[in-house]
Amino acid sequence: MAYVDAGVPANLTNDRGDSLVMLAAYHGHADAVRALLARGAEADRVNDRGQTPLAGAVFKGETEVIKALLEGGADPSAGTPSAVDTARMFGRTELLELFGAR
């Protein structure tokens, strides 16, 4: 977080539109996700493929990251496919309950 604290934008993206939150979420770094969100990063920023960090975390099975993103205001219905759609695709009924989806 030193780079972000020194002025690197919390919503910085790579050439595919993956934000720092997306990269941290996809690689299972829940503490980094929390720290980025606390510094103003967007929880639902979609990449160039329309994917959100939450859907990526569902795909990877990163439960702690999912909780961190939800605590940070992530919307389970945002993105394509959404986190809800991804949970349905992989039969993650416990996440559908967590998201309040059927």
mmCIF file of N, CA and C in Angstrom, residues 1-2 4 9 13 20 24 32 34 37-39 45 47 49-50 52 54 63 67 71-72 74 80 82 84-85 93 101:
data_model
loop_
_atom_site.group_PDB
_atom_site.id
_atom_site.type_symbol
_atom_site.label_atom_id
_atom_site.label_comp_id
_atom_site.label_asym_id
_atom_site.label_seq_id
_atom_site.Cartn_x
_atom_site.Cartn_y
_atom_site.Cartn_z
ATOM 1 N N MET A 1 0.816 -1.201 0.000
ATOM 2 C CA MET A 1 0.000 0.000 0.000
ATOM 3 C C MET A 1 0.849 1.250 0.000
ATOM 4 N N ALA A 2 2.132 1.092 0.148
ATOM 5 C CA ALA A 2 3.011 2.260 0.158
ATOM 6 C C ALA A 2 2.889 3.059 -1.133
ATOM 7 N N VAL A 4 0.271 3.280 -3.159
ATOM 8 C CA VAL A 4 -1.014 3.987 -3.163
ATOM 9 C C VAL A 4 -0.945 5.156 -2.192
ATOM 10 N N PRO A 9 -2.814 5.992 -8.057
ATOM 11 C CA PRO A 9 -4.276 5.916 -7.943
ATOM 12 C C PRO A 9 -4.753 4.538 -7.470
ATOM 13 N N THR A 13 -5.319 0.665 -13.362
ATOM 14 C CA THR A 13 -5.614 -0.578 -14.085
ATOM 15 C C THR A 13 -4.447 -0.938 -14.999
ATOM 16 N N LEU A 20 -6.305 -2.721 -9.398
ATOM 17 C CA LEU A 20 -5.527 -3.299 -8.301
ATOM 18 C C LEU A 20 -6.409 -4.183 -7.427
ATOM 19 N N ALA A 24 -5.748 -8.119 -6.728
ATOM 20 C CA ALA A 24 -5.642 -8.597 -5.345
ATOM 21 C C ALA A 24 -6.719 -9.641 -5.061
ATOM 22 N N ALA A 32 -5.166 -6.926 1.217
ATOM 23 C CA ALA A 32 -4.879 -5.911 0.202
ATOM 24 C C ALA A 32 -6.181 -5.335 -0.362
ATOM 25 N N ARG A 34 -9.037 -5.085 1.246
ATOM 26 C CA ARG A 34 -9.563 -4.175 2.280
ATOM 27 C C ARG A 34 -8.797 -2.849 2.283
ATOM 28 N N LEU A 37 -9.733 -0.728 -0.784
ATOM 29 C CA LEU A 37 -11.082 -0.173 -0.648
ATOM 30 C C LEU A 37 -11.085 0.966 0.360
ATOM 31 N N ALA A 38 -10.322 0.810 1.443
ATOM 32 C CA ALA A 38 -10.231 1.871 2.454
ATOM 33 C C ALA A 38 -9.584 3.130 1.889
ATOM 34 N N ARG A 39 -8.803 2.988 0.814
ATOM 35 C CA ARG A 39 -8.122 4.122 0.191
ATOM 36 C C ARG A 39 -8.881 4.641 -1.032
ATOM 37 N N ARG A 45 -15.444 -2.041 -9.916
ATOM 38 C CA ARG A 45 -14.857 -1.586 -11.191
ATOM 39 C C ARG A 45 -14.666 -2.781 -12.119
ATOM 40 N N ASN A 47 -13.460 -4.847 -15.524
ATOM 41 C CA ASN A 47 -12.325 -4.844 -16.447
ATOM 42 C C ASN A 47 -12.850 -4.761 -17.881
ATOM 43 N N ARG A 49 -13.370 -6.928 -19.955
ATOM 44 C CA ARG A 49 -14.274 -8.029 -20.310
ATOM 45 C C ARG A 49 -15.591 -7.957 -19.538
ATOM 46 N N GLY A 50 -15.795 -6.902 -18.765
ATOM 47 C CA GLY A 50 -17.034 -6.726 -18.013
ATOM 48 C C GLY A 50 -17.072 -7.481 -16.699
ATOM 49 N N THR A 52 -16.136 -8.251 -12.671
ATOM 50 C CA THR A 52 -15.873 -7.533 -11.423
ATOM 51 C C THR A 52 -14.933 -8.337 -10.533
ATOM 52 N N LEU A 54 -15.511 -9.175 -7.523
ATOM 53 C CA LEU A 54 -16.311 -10.150 -6.783
ATOM 54 C C LEU A 54 -16.547 -11.417 -7.598
ATOM 55 N N THR A 63 -13.022 -17.147 -0.375
ATOM 56 C CA THR A 63 -14.073 -16.764 0.576
ATOM 57 C C THR A 63 -13.743 -15.489 1.347
ATOM 58 N N LYS A 67 -15.851 -11.905 1.252
ATOM 59 C CA LYS A 67 -16.344 -11.178 2.433
ATOM 60 C C LYS A 67 -15.819 -9.753 2.450
ATOM 61 N N GLU A 71 -18.129 -6.447 2.297
ATOM 62 C CA GLU A 71 -18.013 -5.432 3.346
ATOM 63 C C GLU A 71 -17.699 -4.066 2.745
ATOM 64 N N GLY A 72 -16.987 -4.062 1.619
ATOM 65 C CA GLY A 72 -16.620 -2.825 0.950
ATOM 66 C C GLY A 72 -17.664 -2.302 -0.013
ATOM 67 N N ALA A 74 -19.373 -4.144 -2.531
ATOM 68 C CA ALA A 74 -19.492 -4.778 -3.846
ATOM 69 C C ALA A 74 -20.918 -5.275 -4.088
ATOM 70 N N THR A 80 -20.498 -8.874 -15.943
ATOM 71 C CA THR A 80 -20.940 -9.931 -16.844
ATOM 72 C C THR A 80 -19.843 -10.968 -16.997
ATOM 73 N N SER A 82 -22.085 -11.820 -13.620
ATOM 74 C CA SER A 82 -22.064 -11.280 -12.262
ATOM 75 C C SER A 82 -21.569 -12.350 -11.286
ATOM 76 N N VAL A 84 -23.296 -13.410 -8.846
ATOM 77 C CA VAL A 84 -24.451 -14.310 -8.679
ATOM 78 C C VAL A 84 -24.457 -15.353 -9.792
ATOM 79 N N ASP A 85 -24.273 -14.907 -11.034
ATOM 80 C CA ASP A 85 -24.245 -15.838 -12.169
ATOM 81 C C ASP A 85 -23.091 -16.833 -12.034
ATOM 82 N N THR A 93 -24.088 -22.713 -3.734
ATOM 83 C CA THR A 93 -25.344 -22.294 -3.114
ATOM 84 C C THR A 93 -25.127 -21.471 -1.849
ATOM 85 N N ALA A 101 -29.477 -14.189 -3.169
ATOM 86 C CA ALA A 101 -30.041 -14.563 -4.474
ATOM 87 C C ALA A 101 -30.632 -15.969 -4.406
#
